[in-house]
mmCIF file with all atom_site columns, C-alpha atoms in Angstrom:
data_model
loop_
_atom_site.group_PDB
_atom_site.id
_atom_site.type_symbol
_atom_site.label_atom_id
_atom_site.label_alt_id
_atom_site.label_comp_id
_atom_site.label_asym_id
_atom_site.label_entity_id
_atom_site.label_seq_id
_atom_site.pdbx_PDB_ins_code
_atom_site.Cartn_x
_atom_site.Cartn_y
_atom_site.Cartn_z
_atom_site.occupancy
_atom_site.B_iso_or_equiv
_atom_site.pdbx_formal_charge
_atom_site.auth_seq_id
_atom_site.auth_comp_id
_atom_site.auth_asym_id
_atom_site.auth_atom_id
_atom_site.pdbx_PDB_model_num
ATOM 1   C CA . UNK A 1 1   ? -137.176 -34.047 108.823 1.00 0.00 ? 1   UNK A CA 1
ATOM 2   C CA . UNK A 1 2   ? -139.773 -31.357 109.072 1.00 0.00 ? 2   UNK A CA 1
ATOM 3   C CA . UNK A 1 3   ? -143.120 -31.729 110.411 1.00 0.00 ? 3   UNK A CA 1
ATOM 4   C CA . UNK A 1 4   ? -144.932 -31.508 106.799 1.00 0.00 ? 4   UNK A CA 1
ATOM 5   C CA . UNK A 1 5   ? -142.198 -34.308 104.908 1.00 0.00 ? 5   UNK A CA 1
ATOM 6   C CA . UNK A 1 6   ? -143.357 -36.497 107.902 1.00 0.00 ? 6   UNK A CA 1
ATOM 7   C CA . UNK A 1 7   ? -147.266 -35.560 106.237 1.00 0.00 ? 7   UNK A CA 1
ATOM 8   C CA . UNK A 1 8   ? -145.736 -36.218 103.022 1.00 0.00 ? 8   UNK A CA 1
ATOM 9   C CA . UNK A 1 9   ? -144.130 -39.455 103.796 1.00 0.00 ? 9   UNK A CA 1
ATOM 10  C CA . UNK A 1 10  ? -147.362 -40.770 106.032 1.00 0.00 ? 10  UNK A CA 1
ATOM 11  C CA . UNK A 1 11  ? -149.502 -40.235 102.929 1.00 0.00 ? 11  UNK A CA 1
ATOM 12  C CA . UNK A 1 12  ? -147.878 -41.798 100.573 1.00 0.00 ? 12  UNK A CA 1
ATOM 13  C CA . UNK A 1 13  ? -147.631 -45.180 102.740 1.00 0.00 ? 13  UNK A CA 1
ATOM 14  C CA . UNK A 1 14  ? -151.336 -44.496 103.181 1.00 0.00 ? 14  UNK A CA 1
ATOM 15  C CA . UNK A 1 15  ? -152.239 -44.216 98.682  1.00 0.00 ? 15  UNK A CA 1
ATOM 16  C CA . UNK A 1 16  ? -149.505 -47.318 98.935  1.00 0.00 ? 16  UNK A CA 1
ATOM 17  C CA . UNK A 1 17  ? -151.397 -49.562 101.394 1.00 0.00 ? 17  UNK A CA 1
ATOM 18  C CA . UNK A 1 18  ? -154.615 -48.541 99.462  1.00 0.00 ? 18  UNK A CA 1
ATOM 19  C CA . UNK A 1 19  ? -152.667 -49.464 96.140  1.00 0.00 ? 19  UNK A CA 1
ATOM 20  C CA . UNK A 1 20  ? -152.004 -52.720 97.552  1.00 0.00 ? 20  UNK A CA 1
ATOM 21  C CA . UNK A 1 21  ? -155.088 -54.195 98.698  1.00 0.00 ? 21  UNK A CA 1
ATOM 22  C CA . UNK A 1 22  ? -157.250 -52.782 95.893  1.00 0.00 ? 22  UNK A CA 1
ATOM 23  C CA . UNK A 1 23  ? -154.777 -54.706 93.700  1.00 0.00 ? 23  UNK A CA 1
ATOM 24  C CA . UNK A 1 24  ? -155.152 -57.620 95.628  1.00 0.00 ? 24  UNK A CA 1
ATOM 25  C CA . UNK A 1 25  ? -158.957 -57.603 95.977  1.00 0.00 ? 25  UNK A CA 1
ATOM 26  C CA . UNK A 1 26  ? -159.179 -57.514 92.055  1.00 0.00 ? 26  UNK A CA 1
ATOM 27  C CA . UNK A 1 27  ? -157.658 -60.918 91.660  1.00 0.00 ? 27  UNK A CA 1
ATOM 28  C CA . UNK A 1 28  ? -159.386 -63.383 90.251  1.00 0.00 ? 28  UNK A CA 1
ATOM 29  C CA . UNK A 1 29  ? -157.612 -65.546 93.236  1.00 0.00 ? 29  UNK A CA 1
ATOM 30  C CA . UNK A 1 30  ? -158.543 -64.097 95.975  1.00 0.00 ? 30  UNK A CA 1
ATOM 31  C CA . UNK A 1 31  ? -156.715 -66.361 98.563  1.00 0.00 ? 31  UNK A CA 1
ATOM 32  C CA . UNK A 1 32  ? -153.431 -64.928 99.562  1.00 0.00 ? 32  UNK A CA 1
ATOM 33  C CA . UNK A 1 33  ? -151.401 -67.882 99.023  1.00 0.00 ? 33  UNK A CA 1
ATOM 34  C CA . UNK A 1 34  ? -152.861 -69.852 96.030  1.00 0.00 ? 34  UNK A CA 1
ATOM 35  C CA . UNK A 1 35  ? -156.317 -71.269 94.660  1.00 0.00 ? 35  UNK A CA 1
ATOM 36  C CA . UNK A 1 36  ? -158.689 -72.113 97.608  1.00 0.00 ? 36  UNK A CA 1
ATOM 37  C CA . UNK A 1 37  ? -158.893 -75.177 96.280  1.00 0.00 ? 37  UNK A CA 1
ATOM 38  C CA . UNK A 1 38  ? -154.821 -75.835 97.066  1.00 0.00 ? 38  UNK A CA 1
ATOM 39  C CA . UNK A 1 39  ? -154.523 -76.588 100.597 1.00 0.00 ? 39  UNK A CA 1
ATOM 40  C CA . UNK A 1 40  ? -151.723 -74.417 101.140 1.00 0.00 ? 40  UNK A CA 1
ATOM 41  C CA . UNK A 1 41  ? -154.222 -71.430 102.563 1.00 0.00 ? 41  UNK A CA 1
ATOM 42  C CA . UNK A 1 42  ? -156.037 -73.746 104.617 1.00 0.00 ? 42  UNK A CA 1
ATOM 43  C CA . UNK A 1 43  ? -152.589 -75.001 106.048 1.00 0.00 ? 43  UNK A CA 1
ATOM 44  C CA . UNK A 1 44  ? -151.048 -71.235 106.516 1.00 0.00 ? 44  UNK A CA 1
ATOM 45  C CA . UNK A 1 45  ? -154.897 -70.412 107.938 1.00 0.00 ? 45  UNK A CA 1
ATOM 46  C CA . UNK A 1 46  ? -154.405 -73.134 110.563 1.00 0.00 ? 46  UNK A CA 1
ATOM 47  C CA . UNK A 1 47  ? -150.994 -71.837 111.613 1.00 0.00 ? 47  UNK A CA 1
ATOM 48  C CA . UNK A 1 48  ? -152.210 -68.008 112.270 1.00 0.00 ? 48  UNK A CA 1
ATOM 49  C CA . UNK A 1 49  ? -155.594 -69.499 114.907 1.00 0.00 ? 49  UNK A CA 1
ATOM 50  C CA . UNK A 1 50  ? -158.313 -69.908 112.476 1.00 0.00 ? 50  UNK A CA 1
ATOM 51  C CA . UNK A 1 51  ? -160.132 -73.449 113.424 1.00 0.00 ? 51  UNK A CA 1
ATOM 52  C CA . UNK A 1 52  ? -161.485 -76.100 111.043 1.00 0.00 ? 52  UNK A CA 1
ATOM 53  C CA . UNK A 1 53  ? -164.311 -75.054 111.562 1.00 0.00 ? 53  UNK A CA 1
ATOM 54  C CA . UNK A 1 54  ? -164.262 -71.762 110.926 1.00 0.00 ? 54  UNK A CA 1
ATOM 55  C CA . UNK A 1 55  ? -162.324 -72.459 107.355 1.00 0.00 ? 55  UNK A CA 1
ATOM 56  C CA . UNK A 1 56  ? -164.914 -75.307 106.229 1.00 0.00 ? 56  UNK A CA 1
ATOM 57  C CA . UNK A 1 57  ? -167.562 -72.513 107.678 1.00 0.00 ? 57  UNK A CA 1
ATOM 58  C CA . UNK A 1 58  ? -165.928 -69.062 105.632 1.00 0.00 ? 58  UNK A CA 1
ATOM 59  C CA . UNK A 1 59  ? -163.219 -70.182 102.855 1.00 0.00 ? 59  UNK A CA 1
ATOM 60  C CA . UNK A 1 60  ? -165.820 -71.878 100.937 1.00 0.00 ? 60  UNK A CA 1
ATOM 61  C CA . UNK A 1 61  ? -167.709 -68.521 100.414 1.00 0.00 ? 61  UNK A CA 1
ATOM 62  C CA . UNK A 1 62  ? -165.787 -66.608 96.998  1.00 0.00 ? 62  UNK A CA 1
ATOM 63  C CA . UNK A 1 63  ? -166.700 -63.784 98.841  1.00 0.00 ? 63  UNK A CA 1
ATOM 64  C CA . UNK A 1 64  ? -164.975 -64.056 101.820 1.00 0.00 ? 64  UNK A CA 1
ATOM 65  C CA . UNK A 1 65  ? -161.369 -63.467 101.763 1.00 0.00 ? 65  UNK A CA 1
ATOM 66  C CA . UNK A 1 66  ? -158.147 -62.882 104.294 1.00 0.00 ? 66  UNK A CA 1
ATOM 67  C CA . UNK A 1 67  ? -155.053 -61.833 103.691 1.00 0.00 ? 67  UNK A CA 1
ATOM 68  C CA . UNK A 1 68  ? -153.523 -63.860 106.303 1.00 0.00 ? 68  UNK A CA 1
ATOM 69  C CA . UNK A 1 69  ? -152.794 -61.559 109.630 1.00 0.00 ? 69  UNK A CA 1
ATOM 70  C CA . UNK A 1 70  ? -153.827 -63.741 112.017 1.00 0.00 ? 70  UNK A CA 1
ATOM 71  C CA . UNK A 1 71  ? -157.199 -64.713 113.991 1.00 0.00 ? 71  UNK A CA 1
ATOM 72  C CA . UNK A 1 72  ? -157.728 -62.062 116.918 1.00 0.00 ? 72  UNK A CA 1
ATOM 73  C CA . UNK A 1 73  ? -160.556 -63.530 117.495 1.00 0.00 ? 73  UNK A CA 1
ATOM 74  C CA . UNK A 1 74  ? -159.336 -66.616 118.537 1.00 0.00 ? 74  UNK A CA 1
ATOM 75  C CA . UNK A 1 75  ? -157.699 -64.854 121.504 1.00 0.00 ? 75  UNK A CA 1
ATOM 76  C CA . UNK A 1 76  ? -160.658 -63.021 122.572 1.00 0.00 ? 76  UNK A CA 1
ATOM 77  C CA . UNK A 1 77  ? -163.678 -63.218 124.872 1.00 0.00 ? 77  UNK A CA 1
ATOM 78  C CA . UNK A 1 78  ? -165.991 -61.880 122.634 1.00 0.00 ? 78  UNK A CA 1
ATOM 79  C CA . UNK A 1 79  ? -169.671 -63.470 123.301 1.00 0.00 ? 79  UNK A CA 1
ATOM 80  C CA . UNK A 1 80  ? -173.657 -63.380 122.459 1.00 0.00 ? 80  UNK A CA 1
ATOM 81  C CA . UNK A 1 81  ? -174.686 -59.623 122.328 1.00 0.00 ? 81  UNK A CA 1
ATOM 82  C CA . UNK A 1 82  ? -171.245 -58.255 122.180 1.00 0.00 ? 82  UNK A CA 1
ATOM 83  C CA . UNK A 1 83  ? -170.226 -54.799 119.403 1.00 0.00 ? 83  UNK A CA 1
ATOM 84  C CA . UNK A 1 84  ? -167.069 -55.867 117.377 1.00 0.00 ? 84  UNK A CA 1
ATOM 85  C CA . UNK A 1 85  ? -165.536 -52.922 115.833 1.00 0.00 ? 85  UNK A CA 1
ATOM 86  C CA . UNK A 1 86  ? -162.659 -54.284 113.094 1.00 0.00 ? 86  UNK A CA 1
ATOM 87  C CA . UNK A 1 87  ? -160.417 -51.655 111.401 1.00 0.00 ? 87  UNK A CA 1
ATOM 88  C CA . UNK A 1 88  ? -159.054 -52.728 108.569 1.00 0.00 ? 88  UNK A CA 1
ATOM 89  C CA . UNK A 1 89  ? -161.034 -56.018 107.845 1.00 0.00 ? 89  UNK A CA 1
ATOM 90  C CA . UNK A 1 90  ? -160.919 -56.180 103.670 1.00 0.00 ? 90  UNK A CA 1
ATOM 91  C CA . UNK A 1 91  ? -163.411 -57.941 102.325 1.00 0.00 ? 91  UNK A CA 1
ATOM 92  C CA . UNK A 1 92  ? -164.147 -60.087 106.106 1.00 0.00 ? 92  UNK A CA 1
ATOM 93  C CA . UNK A 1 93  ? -163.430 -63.274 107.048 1.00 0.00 ? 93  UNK A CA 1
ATOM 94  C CA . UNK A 1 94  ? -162.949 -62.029 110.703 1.00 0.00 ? 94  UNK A CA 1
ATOM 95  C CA . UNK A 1 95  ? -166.071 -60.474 110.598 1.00 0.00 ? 95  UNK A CA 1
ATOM 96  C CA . UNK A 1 96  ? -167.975 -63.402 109.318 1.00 0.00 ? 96  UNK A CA 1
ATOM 97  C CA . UNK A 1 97  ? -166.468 -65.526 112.304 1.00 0.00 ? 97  UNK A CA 1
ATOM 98  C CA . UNK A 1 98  ? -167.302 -62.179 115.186 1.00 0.00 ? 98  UNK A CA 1
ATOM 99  C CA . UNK A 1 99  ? -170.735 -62.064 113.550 1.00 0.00 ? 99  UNK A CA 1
ATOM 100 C CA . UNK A 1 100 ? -171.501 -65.713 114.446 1.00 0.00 ? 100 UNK A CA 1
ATOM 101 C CA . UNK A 1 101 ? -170.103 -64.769 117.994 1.00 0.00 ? 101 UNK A CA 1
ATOM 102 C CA . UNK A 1 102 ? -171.840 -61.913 118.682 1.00 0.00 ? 102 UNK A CA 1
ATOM 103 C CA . UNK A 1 103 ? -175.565 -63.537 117.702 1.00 0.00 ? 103 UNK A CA 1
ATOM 104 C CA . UNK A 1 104 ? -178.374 -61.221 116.313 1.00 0.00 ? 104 UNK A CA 1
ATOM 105 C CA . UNK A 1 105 ? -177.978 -59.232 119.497 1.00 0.00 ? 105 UNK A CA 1
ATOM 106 C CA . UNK A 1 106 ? -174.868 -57.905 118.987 1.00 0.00 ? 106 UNK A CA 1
ATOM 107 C CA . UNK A 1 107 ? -173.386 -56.114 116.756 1.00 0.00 ? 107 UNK A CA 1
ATOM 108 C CA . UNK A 1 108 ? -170.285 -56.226 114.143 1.00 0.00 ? 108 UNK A CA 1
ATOM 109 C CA . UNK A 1 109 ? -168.646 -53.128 112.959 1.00 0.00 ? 109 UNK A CA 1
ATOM 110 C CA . UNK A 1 110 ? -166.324 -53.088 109.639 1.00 0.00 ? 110 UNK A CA 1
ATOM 111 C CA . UNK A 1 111 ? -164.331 -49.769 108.904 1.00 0.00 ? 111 UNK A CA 1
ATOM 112 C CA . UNK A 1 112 ? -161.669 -50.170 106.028 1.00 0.00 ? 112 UNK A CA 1
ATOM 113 C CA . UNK A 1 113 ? -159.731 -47.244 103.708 1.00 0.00 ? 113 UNK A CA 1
ATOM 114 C CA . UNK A 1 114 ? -159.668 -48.765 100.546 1.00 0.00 ? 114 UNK A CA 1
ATOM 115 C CA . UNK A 1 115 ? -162.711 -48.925 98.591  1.00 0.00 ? 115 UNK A CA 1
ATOM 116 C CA . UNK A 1 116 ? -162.794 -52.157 97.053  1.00 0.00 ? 116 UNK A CA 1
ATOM 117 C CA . UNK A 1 117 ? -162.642 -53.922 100.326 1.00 0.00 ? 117 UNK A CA 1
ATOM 118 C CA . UNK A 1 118 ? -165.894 -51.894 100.910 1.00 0.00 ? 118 UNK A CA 1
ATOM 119 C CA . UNK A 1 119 ? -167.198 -52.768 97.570  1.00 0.00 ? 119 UNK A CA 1
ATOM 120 C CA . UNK A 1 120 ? -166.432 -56.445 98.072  1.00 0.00 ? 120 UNK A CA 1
ATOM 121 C CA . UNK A 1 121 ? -167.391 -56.418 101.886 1.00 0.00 ? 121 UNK A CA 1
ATOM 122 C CA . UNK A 1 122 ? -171.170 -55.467 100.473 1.00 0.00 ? 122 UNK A CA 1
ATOM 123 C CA . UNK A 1 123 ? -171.206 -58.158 98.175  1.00 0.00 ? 123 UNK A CA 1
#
């Protein structure tokens, strides 16, 4: 394989991935397993490090959503006054939870491709 089919191939996963979560972040359901009233999200939220709290805190919110990666948070030191930069948040519960961390000193930095997320991240 030649240097521009590896271009070729890299963009289309790129329009794909785009594809996908613009899809996903037009659902009416936004959760990624079910109606956030079902308590199968909460359950698969608890499994990947997100706390009670933070799920009777965020998943109330329609605007918040996750997509069910994980909590990197959960594994990090990040404190008062801190500058979280998140690539790839969607529409950000992860950045709901590092703004809380980070206070009204710090800061909290979203960057995402797709341009729902974005939409949805403003709302």
């Amino acid at each position: 394989m030649n240097t521009k089919e590896k271009k070729i191939d890299a963009k289309k996963i790129r329009e794909e991935v785009k594809k996908t979560y613009a899809e996903a972040i037009s659902r009416k359901n936004l959760s990624c397993c079910g109606s956030l009233e079902e308590t199968c999200c909460s359950v698969k939220a608890k499994d990947i490090g997100y706390s009670e709290e933070e799920l009777n805190n965020f998943l109330t919110d329609p605007n918040i959503t996750t997509f069910g990666c994980g909590n990197p948070l959960a594994y990090s030191e990040v404190r008062e006054g801190d500058v979280v930069l998140d690539l790839g948040p969607g529409a950000g519960l992860d950045l709901m939870i590092a703004a809380r961390k980070v206070g009204p000193s710090g800061q909290v930095i979203g960057v995402d491709m797709t341009e729902e997320m974005i939409a949805k991240a403003k709302e």
